PDB file of C-alpha atoms in Angstrom:
ATOM      1  CA  MET A   1     103.269  51.506  90.109  1.00  0.00           C
ATOM      2  CA  THR A   2     105.585  52.482  91.559  1.00  0.00           C
ATOM      3  CA  ARG A   3     105.993  55.448  94.657  1.00  0.00           C
ATOM      4  CA  THR A   4     106.646  57.960  92.549  1.00  0.00           C
ATOM      5  CA  THR A   5     103.236  56.952  89.942  1.00  0.00           C
ATOM      6  CA  LEU A   6     100.963  56.693  93.650  1.00  0.00           C
ATOM      7  CA  LEU A   7     102.713  60.175  94.493  1.00  0.00           C
ATOM      8  CA  ALA A   8     102.003  62.067  90.560  1.00  0.00           C
ATOM      9  CA  THR A   9      98.049  60.145  91.068  1.00  0.00           C
ATOM     10  CA  ALA A  10      97.837  61.306  94.438  1.00  0.00           C
ATOM     11  CA  LEU A  11      99.287  65.258  93.468  1.00  0.00           C
ATOM     12  CA  LEU A  12      96.453  65.474  90.450  1.00  0.00           C
ATOM     13  CA  ALA A  13      94.072  64.215  92.409  1.00  0.00           C
ATOM     14  CA  LEU A  14      94.653  66.800  94.833  1.00  0.00           C
ATOM     15  CA  GLY A  15      94.698  69.585  91.540  1.00  0.00           C
ATOM     16  CA  ALA A  16      98.251  70.266  91.994  1.00  0.00           C
ATOM     17  CA  ASP A  17     100.419  70.691  88.810  1.00  0.00           C
ATOM     18  CA  PRO A  18     103.034  67.723  89.096  1.00  0.00           C
ATOM     19  CA  ALA A  19     105.560  69.936  86.820  1.00  0.00           C
ATOM     20  CA  ARG A  20     106.071  72.430  88.717  1.00  0.00           C
ATOM     21  CA  SER A  21     109.950  72.557  90.318  1.00  0.00           C
ATOM     22  CA  ASP A  22     108.780  74.362  93.450  1.00  0.00           C
ATOM     23  CA  ALA A  23     108.565  72.128  97.160  1.00  0.00           C
ATOM     24  CA  PRO A  24     105.274  72.125  98.488  1.00  0.00           C
ATOM     25  CA  HIS A  25     105.303  75.037 100.959  1.00  0.00           C
ATOM     26  CA  PRO A  26     103.533  74.761 105.029  1.00  0.00           C
ATOM     27  CA  TYR A  27     100.783  77.400 104.776  1.00  0.00           C
ATOM     28  CA  VAL A  28      98.661  75.369 102.683  1.00  0.00           C
ATOM     29  CA  GLY A  29      94.925  75.488 104.432  1.00  0.00           C
ATOM     30  CA  MET A  30      92.596  77.460 106.048  1.00  0.00           C
ATOM     31  CA  TRP A  31      92.933  80.771 107.023  1.00  0.00           C
ATOM     32  CA  VAL A  32      90.335  83.397 108.549  1.00  0.00           C
ATOM     33  CA  THR A  33      90.186  86.481 110.587  1.00  0.00           C
ATOM     34  CA  ALA A  34      90.073  86.827 114.296  1.00  0.00           C
ATOM     35  CA  ASP A  35      86.299  87.934 113.791  1.00  0.00           C
ATOM     36  CA  ASN A  36      85.298  85.141 110.679  1.00  0.00           C
ATOM     37  CA  ARG A  37      84.794  88.037 108.253  1.00  0.00           C
ATOM     38  CA  VAL A  38      87.837  87.316 105.406  1.00  0.00           C
ATOM     39  CA  ARG A  39      88.828  83.559 105.111  1.00  0.00           C
ATOM     40  CA  HIS A  40      91.310  82.458 103.013  1.00  0.00           C
ATOM     41  CA  GLU A  41      91.977  79.111 101.259  1.00  0.00           C
ATOM     42  CA  LEU A  42      94.976  78.005  99.783  1.00  0.00           C
ATOM     43  CA  LEU A  43      95.104  75.545  97.461  1.00  0.00           C
ATOM     44  CA  PRO A  44      97.668  72.985  97.148  1.00  0.00           C
ATOM     45  CA  ASN A  45      97.359  73.411  93.650  1.00  0.00           C
ATOM     46  CA  GLY A  46      99.045  77.286  93.554  1.00  0.00           C
ATOM     47  CA  ARG A  47      95.266  78.524  93.456  1.00  0.00           C
ATOM     48  CA  TYR A  48      93.460  80.478  96.239  1.00  0.00           C
ATOM     49  CA  VAL A  49      89.645  81.405  96.678  1.00  0.00           C
ATOM     50  CA  GLU A  50      89.226  84.091  99.218  1.00  0.00           C
ATOM     51  CA  ALA A  51      85.371  84.596 101.134  1.00  0.00           C
ATOM     52  CA  ARG A  52      84.489  88.040 102.252  1.00  0.00           C
ATOM     53  CA  GLY A  53      81.294  87.988 104.527  1.00  0.00           C
ATOM     54  CA  THR A  54      78.585  85.631 103.288  1.00  0.00           C
ATOM     55  CA  ARG A  55      79.942  86.213  99.970  1.00  0.00           C
ATOM     56  CA  GLU A  56      81.914  83.179  99.632  1.00  0.00           C
ATOM     57  CA  ARG A  57      83.634  83.514  96.370  1.00  0.00           C
ATOM     58  CA  ALA A  58      84.447  87.306  96.329  1.00  0.00           C
ATOM     59  CA  TYR A  59      88.186  86.804  95.803  1.00  0.00           C
ATOM     60  CA  GLU A  60      89.736  84.113  93.336  1.00  0.00           C
ATOM     61  CA  GLY A  61      93.581  83.471  90.978  1.00  0.00           C
ATOM     62  CA  ARG A  62      97.197  82.062  92.138  1.00  0.00           C
ATOM     63  CA  TYR A  63      99.374  82.477  94.451  1.00  0.00           C
ATOM     64  CA  GLU A  64     103.392  81.457  95.580  1.00  0.00           C
ATOM     65  CA  VAL A  65     104.871  81.395  98.620  1.00  0.00           C
ATOM     66  CA  THR A  66     108.733  82.347  98.647  1.00  0.00           C
ATOM     67  CA  GLY A  67     109.724  81.604 102.541  1.00  0.00           C
ATOM     68  CA  SER A  68     108.111  83.154 104.132  1.00  0.00           C
ATOM     69  CA  HIS A  69     106.018  85.857 101.498  1.00  0.00           C
ATOM     70  CA  ILE A  70     102.556  85.834  99.649  1.00  0.00           C
ATOM     71  CA  GLU A  71     102.208  86.935  96.329  1.00  0.00           C
ATOM     72  CA  TYR A  72      98.584  86.920  95.075  1.00  0.00           C
ATOM     73  CA  TRP A  73      97.490  87.369  91.804  1.00  0.00           C
ATOM     74  CA  ASP A  74      93.784  87.469  91.411  1.00  0.00           C
ATOM     75  CA  ASP A  75      91.531  86.901  88.524  1.00  0.00           C
ATOM     76  CA  THR A  76      90.799  90.034  87.757  1.00  0.00           C
ATOM     77  CA  GLY A  77      94.123  91.220  87.456  1.00  0.00           C
ATOM     78  CA  PHE A  78      94.783  92.956  91.149  1.00  0.00           C
ATOM     79  CA  THR A  79      97.869  91.983  93.023  1.00  0.00           C
ATOM     80  CA  ALA A  80      98.518  91.261  96.900  1.00  0.00           C
ATOM     81  CA  ASP A  81     101.108  90.508  98.949  1.00  0.00           C
ATOM     82  CA  GLY A  82     101.264  89.149 102.567  1.00  0.00           C
ATOM     83  CA  GLU A  83     103.586  88.182 104.872  1.00  0.00           C
ATOM     84  CA  PHE A  84     104.029  84.931 107.190  1.00  0.00           C
ATOM     85  CA  VAL A  85     105.480  86.916 110.538  1.00  0.00           C
ATOM     86  CA  GLU A  86     104.892  82.792 112.890  1.00  0.00           C
ATOM     87  CA  PRO A  87     103.565  79.505 110.881  1.00  0.00           C
ATOM     88  CA  ASP A  88     100.225  80.546 112.247  1.00  0.00           C
ATOM     89  CA  VAL A  89      99.599  84.116 111.583  1.00  0.00           C
ATOM     90  CA  LEU A  90      98.894  85.796 108.295  1.00  0.00           C
ATOM     91  CA  HIS A  91      99.419  89.557 107.821  1.00  0.00           C
ATOM     92  CA  HIS A  92      98.077  90.338 104.431  1.00  0.00           C
ATOM     93  CA  GLY A  93      96.323  93.768 103.190  1.00  0.00           C
ATOM     94  CA  GLY A  94      96.903  94.624 106.669  1.00  0.00           C
ATOM     95  CA  MET A  95      94.213  92.088 108.460  1.00  0.00           C
ATOM     96  CA  VAL A  96      95.874  89.945 110.516  1.00  0.00           C
ATOM     97  CA  LEU A  97      94.649  85.430 109.212  1.00  0.00           C
ATOM     98  CA  TYR A  98      95.381  82.999 112.062  1.00  0.00           C
ATOM     99  CA  ARG A  99      95.661  79.385 110.518  1.00  0.00           C
ATOM    100  CA  ARG A 100      92.224  77.937 111.157  1.00  0.00           C
TER     101      ARG A 100
END
């Protein structure tokens, strides 16, 4: 098996779309408010899941990162954006989230 085939297989196992031409960004993972009430999980396949309080899947949708800017498109049609102001700090919707 070639190195390229192994990479494509690994990406598919993670749910990534190997046809996407954009390079992976460094922000994949869990982001939380200081009180842990809001939790964003940015998945490597361009999807996100947001928990609010005890609602584990309060919002879900897709996202795109361009530089330090993130755009969200919720599955219900809601849109939002945010800015990674430091490698481990995300400002989004009047909230500050930290990498966990």
